[in-house]
């Protein structure tokens, strides 16, 4: 009998936050970015599909599965823009699972609400390393909600961005982002300024990151704001009817995507004709197709979030959280002395149903 | 602000087993069968899709989502026929999630390994009530593995089956099933006998249940075994390349299915031409189409397992396990004082990230 994991591990919301506090956000972002880069280089090894989405009046719930020949993963994630206002809940909540392809055993259930923000920013940096001008130093950050700190700090720590221009329709959100960045002892070299409009914020920057949340077809950027050589990191347009960047801007740029069939449906790309040319990022990373080819070219990463990035993030969490002793055993799958005898679990007068059970673990809640 | 659940609940493998031991297997099967019947009557209210399957050499991992306008659910489930032999693990392991459509909040994560066996048997009974002859009293049970006790007891307690004929290629499995049924004080009226072949086991019975597990195209039944008036409850053919019942048997029967697009791919139906007529069970339950129309007709329920049955089972578990105090709070989604300030979770020098956190719950593992 081969030795296989017989126990599902759990990484709680607090466990993941503790992991980040213990080893440092820059280190976590770098670790996840490295996994994303590595997994994108093995693109063809993955069984990929567009995510499964259940749309409703106020939002969407999605399942994002992916697998290679050893590991299966999926993420559960919602997007409900009115959650803050109506329910005091985050717009985006998520959790994920890693499982063993050989047995189907779920190996890890992990929070991914915090982690989604981190992996999205890490993906943005992996793309910008290949697509933004060398020596990019300034970035506009349009949309200052839950994900904005992670974008700012990823570009600062991992790409060398020194100056960030902020704009949000909600001035409270911008004030919160300013406070958080200024209080961060690791980001003392980062200069941050708030602007009165997107137009003013984006003027002269090397990179524009848009990360807005409304479930509408918005036009956060217009073509006249785009200067030669800019890289646009478009993060917030990520489902049908939810876009940020209008066709006139896409037409000015070379557009790069994660997984083309998904981005055609969900990205800012959804408003473009089916023959509008795009390049999958993995092909640039693998050296198969060029990324940016001149310093005056406009590049755009139409990022919608792809299952492989969560796979990469879950791999990182599994390894790092286990090393830090932050995972806990979860009694999700029954352990059976005879696997054909599932009935033993409920047999009357059976005193113990978990013969190999050793100890109780505490899950904080 | 509307009052919404802010905490995910967890029902462990041991919690679900305890629930069944406390309130009784017949009662749990009856409760789940009632939910399945009720949810099938609201068939059109559900957003249905065929499950998402990741096939590998040794098995398959599937996600089975479904939603109405209030509740989203999905099941994670694998099927790895060699798990017993190679790894000492069950062939089928599963867990599931109920979530709030209005907010995307995951409300319940529950074990479904035990529950899948129960809900499959409950579904078989819901179908047999509509399709088998009235006053059916005898059943052959071909395949005596992990699910067989649940099929036997569901048909005994919920449909009035008094006599069951057993056959399995593995005599140990049959012996285990015999022992389990004979030791059950609630099933003293049930007569159980082992047979030396499928042919002998099925002779003269009212219902044939097949629940075998090999990932092959097997022919457990042949046409000459089928007598007028029999109902065939075909449970084990449930993915491409995994069938039990050959075309010659299907051609003798009126065939009923759960969700036709899925069964055409996964069921014993996969070997039939696309125009081979089948009837969806919900239409029979809703009185829109006839079920059995004579006592000599052969009926077959080509059951592959549909997401709605897990939705129904999860609804039952949520209600019953909460009432019995068997669920536990799970720290899966972070709670934020300001939902736009996800960064607060990892802010250096922040002492508490969970301001409303009250107590620690113990998850047995």
XYZ file of C-alpha atoms in Angstrom:
730
model
C 0.000 0.000 0.000
C 1.399 3.385 -0.999
C 1.703 5.970 1.718
C -0.928 8.623 1.108
C -2.192 11.517 3.174
C -5.282 10.405 5.056
C -6.157 13.717 6.647
C -7.439 16.993 5.253
C -5.638 20.060 6.600
C -7.366 23.397 7.217
C -5.842 26.856 6.969
C -8.212 29.344 8.585
C -8.670 33.016 7.771
C -6.709 33.891 10.881
C -4.098 31.257 10.063
C -3.414 32.778 6.646
C -3.267 36.290 8.111
C -0.855 35.058 10.756
C 1.279 33.442 8.069
C 1.558 36.776 6.268
C 2.346 38.649 9.480
C 4.974 36.073 10.461
C 6.893 35.803 7.213
C 6.058 39.227 5.746
C 3.764 40.354 2.938
C 6.610 41.017 0.444
C 7.940 37.512 0.994
C 4.492 35.944 0.574
C 3.841 37.946 -2.592
C 7.246 36.984 -3.962
C 6.680 33.327 -3.158
C 3.287 33.286 -4.822
C 4.564 35.268 -7.830
C 7.391 32.740 -8.248
C 4.888 29.856 -8.178
C 2.623 31.635 -10.685
C 5.529 32.237 -13.054
C 6.634 28.620 -12.720
C 3.140 27.193 -13.212
C 2.502 29.446 -16.252
C 5.653 27.952 -17.809
C 3.956 24.541 -17.502
C 0.748 25.869 -19.070
C 0.202 22.884 -21.357
C 0.373 20.437 -18.437
C -2.866 21.780 -16.974
C -6.423 20.692 -17.624
C -7.973 24.159 -18.017
C -11.572 25.283 -18.254
C -13.405 28.573 -17.983
C -14.855 28.951 -14.525
C -18.420 27.918 -13.733
C -20.433 30.984 -12.768
C -23.858 31.281 -11.125
C -25.093 34.794 -11.737
C -27.800 36.410 -9.639
C -29.285 39.836 -9.238
C -26.661 41.115 -6.807
C -23.598 39.194 -7.814
C -21.960 36.016 -8.919
C -20.673 32.821 -7.315
C -17.964 30.966 -9.194
C -16.062 27.694 -9.044
C -12.614 27.708 -10.629
C -11.161 24.205 -11.049
C -7.815 23.259 -12.580
C -5.538 20.228 -12.430
C -2.260 18.812 -13.600
C -1.500 15.099 -13.422
C -0.701 15.257 -9.693
C -2.805 17.983 -8.095
C -6.365 19.208 -8.512
C -7.460 22.555 -7.115
C -10.490 24.741 -7.159
C -11.499 28.068 -5.727
C -14.953 29.099 -4.570
C -15.306 32.862 -4.970
C -18.147 35.358 -5.039
C -18.394 38.915 -6.294
C -21.162 40.988 -4.707
C -20.505 44.740 -5.097
C -23.302 45.728 -2.701
C -22.070 43.498 0.146
C -20.236 46.320 1.925
C -23.185 48.662 1.966
C -26.020 46.198 2.515
C -24.474 43.513 4.678
C -21.141 44.706 6.064
C -19.460 41.857 4.183
C -16.518 41.909 1.780
C -17.324 42.200 -1.938
C -15.157 39.174 -2.641
C -14.964 36.135 -0.332
C -13.185 32.965 -1.241
C -11.835 29.644 -0.164
C -9.966 26.925 -2.005
C -9.062 23.271 -2.005
C -6.027 21.252 -3.061
C -6.625 17.569 -3.735
C -4.583 14.535 -4.707
C -5.329 13.469 -8.294
C -4.244 9.879 -7.620
C -6.798 9.281 -4.837
C -9.224 12.227 -4.899
C -8.372 12.971 -1.256
C -8.823 16.665 -0.356
C -5.463 17.649 1.137
C -6.054 21.274 2.102
C -9.018 23.575 2.581
C -7.834 27.138 2.882
C -9.218 30.603 3.227
C -8.650 32.531 -0.009
C -10.308 35.890 0.720
C -7.064 37.509 1.817
C -5.064 35.245 -0.472
C -7.049 36.207 -3.583
C -6.018 39.835 -3.130
C -2.390 38.756 -2.724
C -2.348 36.372 -5.674
C -4.088 38.904 -7.919
C -1.415 41.481 -7.131
C 1.306 38.858 -7.605
C -0.144 37.988 -11.023
C -0.225 41.682 -11.946
C 3.474 41.912 -11.147
C 4.357 38.747 -13.078
C 2.640 40.325 -16.105
C 4.131 43.780 -15.578
C 7.664 42.353 -15.345
C 7.162 41.098 -18.888
C 5.061 43.943 -20.266
C 5.781 47.274 -18.554
C 8.758 49.413 -19.573
C 11.997 48.508 -17.847
C 12.653 50.883 -14.976
C 9.013 51.772 -14.464
C 8.881 53.861 -11.295
C 5.398 55.445 -11.102
C 1.919 53.966 -11.066
C -1.637 55.294 -10.909
C -3.964 53.184 -8.788
C -7.604 53.718 -9.776
C -9.937 52.039 -7.307
C -8.773 52.086 -3.694
C -10.875 49.290 -2.205
C -9.972 46.011 -0.561
C -7.371 44.952 -3.137
C -5.557 48.264 -3.526
C -2.973 47.914 -0.726
C -1.881 44.604 -2.184
C -1.469 46.050 -5.684
C 0.465 49.017 -4.306
C 2.795 46.920 -2.163
C 3.344 44.237 -4.799
C 4.412 46.818 -7.370
C 6.551 48.602 -4.791
C 8.348 45.573 -3.377
C 8.472 43.303 -6.417
C 8.762 45.766 -9.331
C 10.423 48.834 -7.801
C 7.528 51.298 -8.122
C 8.408 54.330 -5.969
C 5.480 56.672 -6.543
C 1.765 55.898 -6.619
C -1.077 58.248 -7.622
C -4.426 57.368 -6.063
C -7.977 57.961 -7.181
C -11.323 56.508 -6.124
C -14.874 57.879 -6.391
C -15.049 57.116 -2.650
C -12.671 59.524 -0.886
C -12.902 57.437 2.267
C -11.429 54.495 0.406
C -8.497 56.611 -0.768
C -7.953 57.952 2.763
C -7.924 54.382 4.093
C -5.374 53.286 1.482
C -3.159 56.307 2.256
C -3.282 55.564 5.976
C -2.483 51.899 5.488
C 0.474 52.545 3.195
C 1.888 55.366 5.319
C 1.675 53.229 8.464
C 3.598 50.382 6.814
C 7.182 50.426 8.082
C 8.315 48.366 5.072
C 7.017 50.961 2.606
C 8.723 54.125 3.867
C 10.322 54.708 0.472
C 6.968 54.675 -1.296
C 5.539 58.125 -2.142
C 1.749 58.191 -2.298
C -0.509 61.084 -3.378
C -4.259 61.387 -3.801
C -5.702 62.999 -6.931
C -9.075 64.575 -7.693
C -9.757 62.580 -10.854
C -8.540 59.604 -12.850
C -7.307 61.990 -15.555
C -5.029 63.779 -13.116
C -3.895 60.591 -11.410
C -2.756 58.839 -14.590
C -0.926 61.794 -16.154
C 2.710 60.865 -16.802
C 2.785 57.525 -14.983
C 4.499 54.385 -16.268
C 1.738 51.990 -15.196
C -1.991 52.388 -14.677
C -3.670 49.834 -12.427
C -7.472 49.805 -12.440
C -9.135 47.794 -9.704
C -12.713 49.015 -9.376
C -15.640 46.864 -8.306
C -18.954 48.074 -9.737
C -20.919 45.432 -11.611
C -21.463 47.764 -14.557
C -19.880 48.519 -17.875
C -17.842 51.503 -16.700
C -15.243 53.502 -18.600
C -12.690 54.275 -15.938
C -10.135 55.203 -18.605
C -10.616 56.991 -21.924
C -8.295 56.854 -24.919
C -7.063 60.430 -24.516
C -5.622 59.582 -21.074
C -3.293 56.937 -22.497
C 0.260 58.071 -23.183
C 2.866 56.263 -25.321
C 4.699 53.538 -23.452
C 2.171 53.113 -20.668
C 1.303 49.676 -19.313
C -2.299 49.215 -18.225
C -2.912 46.606 -15.541
C -6.695 46.133 -15.766
C -7.809 44.070 -12.799
C -11.415 45.026 -12.088
C -13.217 43.949 -15.272
C -13.848 40.316 -14.585
C -17.316 39.127 -15.464
C -19.948 39.618 -18.147
C -21.368 43.137 -17.722
C -18.540 44.183 -15.381
C -15.877 46.082 -17.290
C -13.704 49.124 -16.597
C -11.843 49.861 -19.781
C -13.634 50.736 -23.025
C -12.825 49.446 -26.535
C -11.154 52.723 -27.560
C -8.433 52.077 -24.983
C -7.990 48.421 -25.915
C -7.572 49.478 -29.560
C -4.599 51.653 -28.609
C -2.826 48.772 -26.852
C -1.340 45.345 -27.388
C -3.559 43.259 -25.150
C -2.358 40.308 -23.072
C -4.622 37.865 -21.260
C -4.434 34.877 -18.942
C -6.649 32.244 -20.618
C -8.143 33.594 -23.825
C -11.478 31.652 -23.857
C -12.266 32.957 -20.367
C -11.166 36.553 -20.979
C -13.258 36.802 -24.157
C -16.295 36.210 -21.919
C -15.298 38.010 -18.737
C -12.618 40.584 -19.449
C -12.695 44.110 -20.806
C -12.142 42.125 -23.994
C -15.821 41.106 -23.940
C -16.695 44.277 -25.900
C -14.178 43.610 -28.662
C -14.836 41.628 -31.841
C -13.923 37.938 -31.746
C -10.985 38.521 -34.094
C -9.379 41.261 -31.967
C -5.897 39.854 -31.450
C -4.643 39.095 -27.963
C -1.630 37.234 -26.608
C -1.724 34.758 -23.721
C 0.731 35.795 -21.025
C 2.241 32.332 -20.646
C 3.540 32.513 -24.212
C 5.454 35.677 -23.356
C 6.840 34.169 -20.158
C 7.881 31.044 -22.054
C 9.630 33.117 -24.740
C 7.317 31.889 -27.471
C 5.856 35.301 -28.326
C 7.195 38.800 -27.711
C 5.874 40.987 -24.902
C 6.540 44.709 -25.177
C 8.567 45.442 -28.317
C 9.240 49.177 -27.901
C 9.260 51.860 -25.230
C 6.419 53.742 -26.932
C 4.091 50.773 -27.283
C 1.010 50.723 -25.046
C 0.521 47.356 -23.370
C -2.492 46.156 -21.443
C -2.956 43.124 -19.209
C -6.696 42.376 -19.217
C -6.648 40.364 -15.989
C -9.764 38.484 -14.915
C -8.166 36.018 -12.515
C -7.516 32.465 -13.617
C -7.717 29.199 -11.709
C -4.018 28.490 -12.222
C -3.118 31.513 -10.056
C -5.115 30.039 -7.183
C -3.469 26.677 -7.749
C -0.098 28.439 -7.440
C -1.201 30.326 -4.327
C -2.608 27.188 -2.685
C 0.667 25.370 -3.332
C 2.488 28.205 -1.586
C 0.080 28.228 1.359
C 0.270 24.470 1.785
C 4.029 24.524 1.952
C 4.497 27.719 3.977
C 1.634 27.235 6.437
C 2.649 23.638 7.122
C 6.228 24.767 7.762
C 4.949 27.422 10.187
C 2.638 24.955 11.939
C -0.422 26.996 11.027
C -2.632 24.286 9.539
C -4.989 22.113 11.536
C -6.452 18.680 10.932
C -10.057 18.803 9.727
C -12.398 15.836 10.108
C -13.866 16.127 6.609
C -13.412 12.617 5.193
C -14.281 9.662 7.428
C -11.513 7.168 8.072
C -12.663 3.586 7.758
C -10.976 0.382 8.875
C -12.668 -1.265 5.887
C -13.267 1.278 3.105
C -16.058 -0.893 1.671
C -17.837 -0.687 5.015
C -19.046 2.918 5.077
C -22.024 1.701 7.092
C -19.735 1.087 10.086
C -19.880 4.855 10.709
C -23.486 4.709 11.768
C -23.766 1.184 13.058
C -25.703 1.103 16.307
C -23.616 0.050 19.339
C -20.340 0.716 17.531
C -18.203 2.528 20.034
C -15.529 4.087 17.838
C -15.768 4.985 14.189
C -12.367 6.506 13.777
C -9.919 3.829 14.802
C -6.841 5.837 13.813
C -8.026 9.073 15.376
C -5.314 10.389 17.604
C -6.180 13.803 18.940
C -8.505 16.737 18.688
C -7.376 19.904 16.970
C -8.892 23.266 17.666
C -10.174 25.428 14.852
C -10.501 29.013 15.969
C -13.814 30.479 15.046
C -28.251 46.707 7.168
C -30.003 43.397 6.676
C -29.246 40.665 9.138
C -27.121 38.066 7.386
C -25.178 35.051 8.599
C -21.566 36.081 9.144
C -20.172 32.714 10.078
C -19.603 29.525 8.141
C -20.720 26.369 9.961
C -18.933 23.031 9.673
C -20.463 19.569 9.896
C -17.666 17.028 10.297
C -17.600 13.406 9.191
C -18.148 12.362 12.802
C -20.857 15.044 13.219
C -22.858 13.662 10.316
C -22.446 10.078 11.547
C -23.576 11.178 14.999
C -26.598 12.901 13.485
C -27.618 9.643 11.793
C -27.045 7.613 14.966
C -29.036 10.118 17.043
C -32.107 10.520 14.865
C -31.969 7.195 13.019
C -31.030 6.201 9.481
C -34.640 5.614 8.326
C -35.592 9.092 9.532
C -32.598 10.719 7.827
C -33.297 8.854 4.583
C -36.961 9.833 4.773
C -36.081 13.491 5.428
C -33.645 13.628 2.526
C -36.056 11.768 0.224
C -38.770 14.292 1.096
C -36.430 17.182 0.269
C -35.388 15.544 -3.009
C -39.014 15.019 -4.018
C -39.859 18.623 -3.105
C -36.845 20.091 -4.913
C -37.513 17.980 -8.029
C -41.011 19.503 -8.115
C -39.304 22.925 -8.369
C -37.024 21.697 -11.153
C -37.428 24.786 -13.327
C -36.371 27.108 -10.494
C -32.818 25.716 -10.531
C -29.823 26.864 -12.519
C -28.590 23.447 -13.662
C -25.433 22.374 -15.407
C -23.661 19.096 -16.037
C -20.935 18.576 -13.485
C -17.354 19.615 -14.143
C -15.151 16.538 -14.228
C -11.363 16.187 -14.129
C -10.511 12.701 -15.343
C -7.204 11.036 -14.621
C -5.726 7.599 -15.012
C -7.140 6.186 -11.782
C -10.336 8.128 -11.341
C -12.250 11.333 -11.564
C -12.747 14.443 -9.430
C -15.973 16.345 -9.960
C -17.614 19.589 -8.902
C -21.406 19.604 -8.958
C -22.869 23.110 -8.587
C -26.538 24.099 -8.590
C -28.542 27.101 -7.398
C -31.992 28.521 -7.070
C -32.575 32.222 -6.431
C -31.781 31.892 -2.713
C -29.245 29.111 -2.235
C -26.170 27.936 -4.108
C -24.641 24.550 -3.429
C -21.914 22.383 -4.791
C -20.443 19.006 -4.065
C -16.825 17.967 -4.438
C -16.695 14.248 -5.120
C -14.166 11.771 -6.448
C -14.479 8.289 -7.852
C -11.320 6.150 -7.633
C -12.132 2.427 -7.885
C -8.616 1.361 -6.873
C -8.573 3.431 -3.671
C -9.554 0.509 -1.449
C -6.869 -1.794 -2.694
C -4.030 0.661 -3.237
C -4.523 3.221 -0.499
C -7.039 1.964 2.060
C -9.295 4.870 1.141
C -12.952 4.880 0.144
C -13.723 4.775 -3.591
C -15.957 7.817 -3.221
C -15.165 10.740 -0.898
C -17.128 13.937 -0.870
C -17.905 17.193 0.827
C -20.328 19.971 0.024
C -21.120 23.618 0.559
C -24.305 25.646 0.929
C -23.980 29.370 0.230
C -26.220 32.419 0.316
C -26.978 33.642 -3.222
C -27.659 37.199 -1.995
C -24.204 37.687 -0.477
C -22.031 34.797 -1.655
C -21.351 33.863 1.978
C -20.595 30.136 2.462
C -23.077 29.041 5.141
C -22.179 25.377 5.613
C -19.305 23.090 4.745
C -20.299 19.499 5.337
C -18.927 16.037 4.932
C -20.777 14.242 2.118
C -18.995 10.877 1.959
C -21.539 9.183 4.204
C -24.265 11.527 3.027
C -23.726 10.731 -0.664
C -24.519 7.082 0.011
C -27.664 8.101 1.897
C -28.873 10.619 -0.678
C -28.219 8.204 -3.538
C -30.369 5.581 -1.844
C -33.028 8.198 -1.062
C -33.074 9.224 -4.738
C -33.403 5.586 -5.776
C -36.469 5.280 -3.551
C -38.023 8.524 -4.815
C -37.688 7.108 -8.347
C -38.879 3.618 -7.416
C -41.998 4.989 -5.711
C -42.967 6.408 -9.097
C -41.630 3.643 -11.335
C -41.624 0.253 -9.624
C -44.761 -1.869 -9.424
C -47.024 -1.097 -6.511
C -46.499 -3.598 -3.715
C -42.976 -4.478 -4.771
C -41.587 -6.699 -2.024
C -38.356 -8.242 -3.341
C -35.138 -6.744 -4.649
C -31.843 -8.025 -6.013
C -28.824 -6.011 -4.924
C -25.902 -6.479 -7.329
C -22.766 -4.871 -5.940
C -22.368 -5.119 -2.164
C -19.813 -2.355 -1.534
C -19.930 0.839 0.479
C -23.347 1.971 -0.777
C -25.184 -1.329 -0.544
C -26.411 -1.128 3.080
C -27.979 2.239 2.337
C -29.777 0.952 -0.758
C -31.026 -2.095 1.154
C -32.264 -0.121 4.144
C -33.802 2.683 2.088
C -35.847 0.191 0.061
C -36.795 -1.717 3.204
C -37.827 1.231 5.357
C -39.164 3.631 2.717
C -40.627 1.314 0.072
C -41.548 -1.832 1.986
C -39.059 -4.258 0.428
C -39.029 -7.387 2.627
C -36.605 -9.677 0.803
C -33.230 -8.874 -0.741
C -31.060 -11.153 -2.909
C -27.368 -10.307 -2.796
C -24.582 -10.817 -5.278
C -21.080 -9.410 -5.627
C -17.962 -10.722 -7.366
C -16.266 -10.116 -3.992
C -17.762 -12.630 -1.524
C -16.242 -10.685 1.372
C -18.322 -7.666 0.393
C -21.485 -9.761 0.413
C -20.574 -11.245 3.793
C -20.007 -7.763 5.187
C -23.394 -6.565 3.888
C -25.135 -9.645 5.354
C -23.511 -9.080 8.746
C -24.399 -5.383 8.777
C -28.033 -5.966 7.853
C -28.493 -8.892 10.240
C -27.014 -6.882 13.113
C -29.397 -3.993 12.517
C -32.174 -4.128 15.129
C -34.406 -1.929 12.939
C -34.243 -4.389 10.036
C -35.322 -7.610 11.741
C -38.182 -8.042 9.246
C -35.830 -7.929 6.287
C -34.914 -11.312 4.787
C -31.504 -11.348 3.115
C -29.912 -14.154 1.076
C -26.651 -14.423 -0.846
C -26.626 -15.872 -4.371
C -23.866 -17.380 -6.490
C -24.502 -15.254 -9.576
C -26.380 -12.203 -10.763
C -28.630 -14.465 -12.834
C -29.749 -16.377 -9.768
C -30.051 -13.275 -7.606
C -32.352 -11.395 -9.983
C -34.700 -14.281 -10.800
C -38.256 -13.374 -9.888
C -37.561 -10.120 -8.025
C -39.619 -6.941 -8.358
C -36.640 -4.588 -8.396
C -33.006 -4.974 -9.462
C -30.546 -2.515 -7.973
C -27.071 -2.438 -9.516
C -24.421 -0.532 -7.604
C -21.030 -1.736 -8.806
C -17.914 0.393 -8.901
C -15.453 -0.706 -11.597
C -14.404 2.037 -13.976
C -15.113 -0.147 -16.980
C -17.898 -0.790 -19.427
C -19.315 -3.823 -17.696
C -22.469 -5.770 -18.456
C -23.773 -6.701 -15.041
C -27.194 -7.531 -16.474
C -28.100 -9.147 -19.766
C -31.428 -8.905 -21.562
C -32.439 -12.504 -20.863
C -32.352 -11.834 -17.105
C -35.035 -9.160 -17.343
C -38.570 -10.291 -16.571
C -41.788 -8.439 -17.383
C -42.680 -5.785 -14.816
C -39.237 -5.471 -13.277
C -37.871 -2.095 -12.241
C -34.114 -1.650 -12.688
C -32.450 0.832 -10.365
C -29.084 1.383 -12.070
C -26.842 3.320 -9.709
C -23.265 2.388 -10.565
C -22.906 3.640 -14.152
C -21.999 7.241 -13.605
C -19.172 8.488 -15.774
C -17.874 8.114 -19.314
C -16.444 4.611 -19.648
C -18.073 3.406 -16.416
C -21.295 1.575 -17.151
C -23.055 -1.496 -15.794
C -26.034 -2.122 -17.993
C -25.722 -2.834 -21.709
C -27.861 -1.398 -24.540
C -29.830 -4.652 -24.940
C -31.271 -4.136 -21.456
C -32.027 -0.444 -21.974
C -33.892 -1.323 -25.175
C -36.240 -3.578 -23.200
C -37.123 -0.804 -20.742
C -38.679 2.610 -20.499
C -35.723 4.625 -19.241
C -35.939 7.452 -16.718
C -33.117 9.849 -15.876
C -32.324 12.714 -13.544
C -30.942 15.447 -15.848
C -30.905 14.258 -19.439
C -27.870 16.234 -20.735
C -25.720 14.791 -17.935
C -27.017 11.209 -18.200
C -26.395 11.135 -21.962
C -22.713 11.645 -21.130
C -22.354 9.708 -17.897
C -25.098 7.132 -17.577
C -25.605 3.683 -18.998
C -27.388 5.794 -21.597
C -23.979 6.834 -22.999
C -24.014 3.764 -25.272
C -27.437 4.541 -26.748
C -28.088 6.665 -29.836
C -28.852 10.349 -29.209
C -32.495 9.846 -30.206
C -33.137 6.992 -27.744
C -36.095 8.353 -25.789
C -35.824 8.935 -22.054
C -38.017 10.695 -19.514
C -36.738 13.039 -16.810
C -37.900 11.853 -13.388
C -39.087 15.289 -12.273
C -41.723 15.249 -15.019
C -43.155 12.046 -13.610
C -43.110 13.383 -10.048
C -44.802 16.587 -11.223
C -47.500 14.618 -13.052
C -46.485 15.988 -16.438
C -45.540 12.637 -17.958
C -46.525 9.093 -17.020
C -44.218 6.801 -15.081
C -44.965 3.079 -15.240
C -48.110 2.459 -17.306
C -48.579 -1.289 -16.826
C -47.547 -4.081 -14.489
C -45.668 -5.851 -17.276
C -43.658 -2.864 -18.440
C -39.940 -2.881 -17.633
C -38.773 0.415 -16.153
C -35.221 1.557 -15.555
C -33.872 4.469 -13.569
C -30.441 5.262 -15.052
C -29.170 7.141 -12.001
C -25.863 8.997 -12.191
C -26.309 11.358 -9.254
C -27.349 14.936 -9.848
C -26.334 18.115 -8.025
C -29.917 18.815 -6.955
C -29.889 15.691 -4.769
C -26.891 17.048 -2.874
C -28.608 20.415 -2.571
C -31.581 18.609 -1.006
C -29.315 16.601 1.309
C -27.322 19.667 2.387
C -30.575 21.486 3.202
C -31.547 18.559 5.407
C -28.163 18.408 7.114
C -28.110 22.153 7.746
C -31.477 22.054 9.413
C -31.126 18.777 11.319
C -27.509 19.172 12.432
C -28.124 22.718 13.624
C -31.147 21.542 15.603
C -29.035 18.791 17.188
C -26.173 21.185 17.959
C -23.778 19.200 15.797
C -22.326 21.996 13.661
C -19.330 24.078 14.640
C -18.198 27.562 13.655
C -15.400 27.517 11.070
C -13.086 30.495 10.604
C -13.175 30.373 6.815
C -14.131 33.939 5.856
C -12.418 36.800 7.686
C -14.660 39.222 9.504
C -13.698 42.817 8.929
C -14.761 45.936 10.789
C -14.413 47.765 7.443
C -15.001 45.362 4.543
C -13.027 47.641 2.209
C -10.049 47.284 4.523
C -8.949 43.703 3.918
C -5.400 44.861 4.596
C -6.266 45.306 8.288
C -5.924 41.522 8.634
C -2.189 41.644 8.142
C -1.375 45.133 9.348
C 1.726 45.080 11.520
C 1.037 45.939 15.192
C -2.682 45.263 14.847
C -3.632 43.272 17.922
C -6.990 41.805 16.926
C -8.298 41.108 13.479
C -11.555 39.541 14.455
C -13.389 42.107 16.563
C -16.582 40.087 16.822
C -14.857 36.814 17.537
C -16.376 35.294 20.620
C -15.110 31.847 21.317
C -13.148 28.921 20.051
C -14.913 25.829 18.802
C -13.314 22.450 18.635
C -13.255 20.482 15.435
C -12.505 16.860 16.034
C -9.874 15.527 13.721
